[in-house]
Coordinates of C-alpha atoms in Angstrom, one line a residue:
X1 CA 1.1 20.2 7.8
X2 CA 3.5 21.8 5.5
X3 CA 2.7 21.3 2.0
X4 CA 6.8 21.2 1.0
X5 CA 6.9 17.7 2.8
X6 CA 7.0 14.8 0.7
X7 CA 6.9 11.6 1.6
X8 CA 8.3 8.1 -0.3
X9 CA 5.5 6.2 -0.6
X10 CA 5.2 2.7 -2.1
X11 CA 2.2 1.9 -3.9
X12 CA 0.6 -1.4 -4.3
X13 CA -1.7 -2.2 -6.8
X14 CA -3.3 -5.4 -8.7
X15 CA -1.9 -5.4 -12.2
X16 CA -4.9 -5.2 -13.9
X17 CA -5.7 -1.6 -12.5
X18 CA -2.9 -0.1 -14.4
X19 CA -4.1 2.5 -16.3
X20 CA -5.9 3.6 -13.2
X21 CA -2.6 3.5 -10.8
X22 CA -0.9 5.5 -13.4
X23 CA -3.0 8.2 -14.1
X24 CA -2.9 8.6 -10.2
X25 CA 1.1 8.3 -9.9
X26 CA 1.0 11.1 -12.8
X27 CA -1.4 13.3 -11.3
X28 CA -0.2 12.9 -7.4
X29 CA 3.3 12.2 -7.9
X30 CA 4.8 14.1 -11.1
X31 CA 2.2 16.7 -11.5
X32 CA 1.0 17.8 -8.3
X33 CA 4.1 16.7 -6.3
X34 CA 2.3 15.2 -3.3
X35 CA 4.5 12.2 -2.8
X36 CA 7.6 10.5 -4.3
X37 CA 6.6 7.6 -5.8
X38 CA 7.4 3.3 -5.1
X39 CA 6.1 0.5 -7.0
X40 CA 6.9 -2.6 -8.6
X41 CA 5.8 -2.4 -12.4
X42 CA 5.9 1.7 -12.5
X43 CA 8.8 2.8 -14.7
X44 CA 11.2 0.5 -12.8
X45 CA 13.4 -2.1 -15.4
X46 CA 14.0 -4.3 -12.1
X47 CA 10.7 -4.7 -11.1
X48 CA 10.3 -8.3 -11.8
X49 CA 11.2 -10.0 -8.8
X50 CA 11.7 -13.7 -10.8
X51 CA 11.8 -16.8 -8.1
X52 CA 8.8 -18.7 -7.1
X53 CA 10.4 -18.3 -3.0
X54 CA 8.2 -16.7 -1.1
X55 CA 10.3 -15.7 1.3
X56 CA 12.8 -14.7 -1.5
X57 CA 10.3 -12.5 -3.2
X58 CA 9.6 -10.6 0.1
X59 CA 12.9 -9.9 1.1
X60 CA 13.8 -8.2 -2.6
X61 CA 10.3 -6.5 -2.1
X62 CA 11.5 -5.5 1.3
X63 CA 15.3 -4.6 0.1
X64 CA 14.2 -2.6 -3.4
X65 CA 10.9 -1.5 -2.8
X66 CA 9.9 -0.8 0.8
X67 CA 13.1 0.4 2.5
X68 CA 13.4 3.4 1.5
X69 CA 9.2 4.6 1.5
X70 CA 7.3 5.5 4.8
X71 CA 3.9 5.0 3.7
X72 CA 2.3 2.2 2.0
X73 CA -0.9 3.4 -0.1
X74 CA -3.0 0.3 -0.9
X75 CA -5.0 1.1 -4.6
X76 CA -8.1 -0.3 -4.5
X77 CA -9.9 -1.9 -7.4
X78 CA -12.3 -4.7 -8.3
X79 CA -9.7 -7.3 -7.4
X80 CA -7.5 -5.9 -5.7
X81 CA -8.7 -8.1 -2.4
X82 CA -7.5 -11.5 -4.1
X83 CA -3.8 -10.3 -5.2
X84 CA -1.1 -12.3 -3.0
X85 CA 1.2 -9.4 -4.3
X86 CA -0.8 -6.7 -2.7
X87 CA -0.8 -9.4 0.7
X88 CA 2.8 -9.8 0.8
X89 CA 3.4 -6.1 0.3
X90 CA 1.2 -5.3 2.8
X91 CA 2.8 -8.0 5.2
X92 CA 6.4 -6.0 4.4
X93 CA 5.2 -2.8 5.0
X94 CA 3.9 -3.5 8.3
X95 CA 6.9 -5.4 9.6
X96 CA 8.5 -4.1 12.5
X97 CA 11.4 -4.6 14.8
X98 CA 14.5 -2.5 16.6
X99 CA 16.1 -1.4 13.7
X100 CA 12.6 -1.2 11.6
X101 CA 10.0 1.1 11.9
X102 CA 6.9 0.2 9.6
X103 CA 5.6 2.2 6.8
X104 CA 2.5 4.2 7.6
X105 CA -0.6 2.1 5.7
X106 CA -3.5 4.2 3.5
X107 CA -6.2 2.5 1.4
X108 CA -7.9 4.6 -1.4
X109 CA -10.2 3.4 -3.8
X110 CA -9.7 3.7 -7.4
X111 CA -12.7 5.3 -9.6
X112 CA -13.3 1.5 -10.6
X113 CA -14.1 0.3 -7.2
X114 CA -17.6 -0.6 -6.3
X115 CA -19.1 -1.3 -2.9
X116 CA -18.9 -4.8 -2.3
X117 CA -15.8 -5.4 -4.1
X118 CA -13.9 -5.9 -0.7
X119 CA -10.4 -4.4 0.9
X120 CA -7.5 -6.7 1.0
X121 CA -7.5 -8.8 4.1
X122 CA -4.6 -7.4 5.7
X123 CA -5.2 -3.5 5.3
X124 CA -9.0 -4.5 6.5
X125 CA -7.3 -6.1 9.7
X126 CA -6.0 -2.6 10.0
X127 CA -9.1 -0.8 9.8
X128 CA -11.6 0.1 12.3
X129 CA -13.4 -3.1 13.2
X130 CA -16.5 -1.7 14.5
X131 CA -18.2 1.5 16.4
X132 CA -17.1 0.6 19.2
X133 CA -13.0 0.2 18.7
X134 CA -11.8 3.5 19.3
X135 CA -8.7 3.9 17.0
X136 CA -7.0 1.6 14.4
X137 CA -3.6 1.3 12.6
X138 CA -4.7 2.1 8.8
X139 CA -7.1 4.5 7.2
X140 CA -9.1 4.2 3.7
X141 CA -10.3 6.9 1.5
X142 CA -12.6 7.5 -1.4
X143 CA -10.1 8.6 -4.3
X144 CA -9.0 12.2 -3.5
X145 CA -9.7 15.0 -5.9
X146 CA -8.0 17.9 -4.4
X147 CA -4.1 17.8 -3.5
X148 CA -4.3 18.7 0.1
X149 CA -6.9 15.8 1.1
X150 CA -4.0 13.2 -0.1
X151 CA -1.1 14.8 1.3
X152 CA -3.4 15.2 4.6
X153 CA -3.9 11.5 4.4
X154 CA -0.3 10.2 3.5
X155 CA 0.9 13.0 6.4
X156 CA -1.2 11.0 9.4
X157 CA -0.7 7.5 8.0
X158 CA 3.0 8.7 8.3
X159 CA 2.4 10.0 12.2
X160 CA 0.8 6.6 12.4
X161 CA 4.0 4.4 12.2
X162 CA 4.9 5.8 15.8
X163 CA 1.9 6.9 17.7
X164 CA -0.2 4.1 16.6
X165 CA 2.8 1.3 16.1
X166 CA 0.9 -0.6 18.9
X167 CA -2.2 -1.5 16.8
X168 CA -1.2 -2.9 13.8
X169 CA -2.5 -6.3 13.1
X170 CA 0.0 -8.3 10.7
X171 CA -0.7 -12.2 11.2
X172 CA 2.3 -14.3 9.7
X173 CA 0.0 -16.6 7.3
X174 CA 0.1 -15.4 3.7
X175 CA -1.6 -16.0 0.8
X176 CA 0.2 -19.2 -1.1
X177 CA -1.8 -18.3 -4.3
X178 CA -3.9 -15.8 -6.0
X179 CA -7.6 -15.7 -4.9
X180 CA -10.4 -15.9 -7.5
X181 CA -11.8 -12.9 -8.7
X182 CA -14.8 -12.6 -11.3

């Protein structure tokens, strides 16, 4: 893979990892120019999508956010799992159709993240089930530390939206609320 390509990505994130989805934005993003960076609450004004209409809110999400970004990286933290946020951005970025073509879909666990603290449901429907399931939709990765392992990673999930289109799991149920997280 050439290292000039740069792909939009859209990141989505639980609010309270913050400081953690920054520093990565500023390292990957700005410093190290390994993607273009997405995301609701990053240095956008118009972020704030203000409507309590869930289909409402995932349109805009759909019309501002996820348009114009080919991969979807998920940041992982303690509570990242329970977010309906991160659900319903997921849900968008998998959506597909004749006119769309989904956005590529890449966990990575923040520094935070502990074993046990869980995926969110819809990127783990994505993953590889068990030994025996040969190939799957969505990848996850410890948090990289060396520029080529990301842009490696965002460059297959990006493949992915064609030659693995066929095995994404999206389910149309949503999460209503938030989930509780201690």
């Amino acid at each position: 893979m050439s290292n000039d390509v740069r792909h939009k990505v859209f990141i989505s994130y639980h609010h309270a990892d913050q400081v953690e989805v920054n520093n990565f934005i500023t390292t990957f993003s700005d410093e190290r120019n390994v993607f273009i960076a997405r995301a609701l609450g990053v240095e956008m004004e118009e972020s704030i999508i203000n409507s309590t209409d869930t289909d409402y809110v995932m349109k805009r999400i759909r019309e501002l956010y996820v348009r114009d970004s080919t991969v979807t990286i998920v940041l992982i933290g303690k509570c990242t799992w329970a977010r309906r946020y991160v659900d319903w951005e997921i849900q968008s970025s998998l959506r597909s159709g004749e006119t769309v073509t989904p956005n590529g879909l890449l966990g990575i666990k923040l520094p935070s993240y502990t074993k046990g603290n869980g995926y969110p449901n819809r990127l783990n429907l994505n993953l590889k089930q068990s030994d025996q399931q040969t190939d799957c939709y969505a990848s996850c990765i410890d948090y990289p530390t060396r520029k080529d392992t990301l842009a490696n990673a965002i460059h297959a999930a990006f493949l992915a939206r064609t030659s693995k289109a066929s095995l994404i799991v999206n389910p149309r149920d949503r999460f209503a609320y938030n989930r509780s997280c201690q």
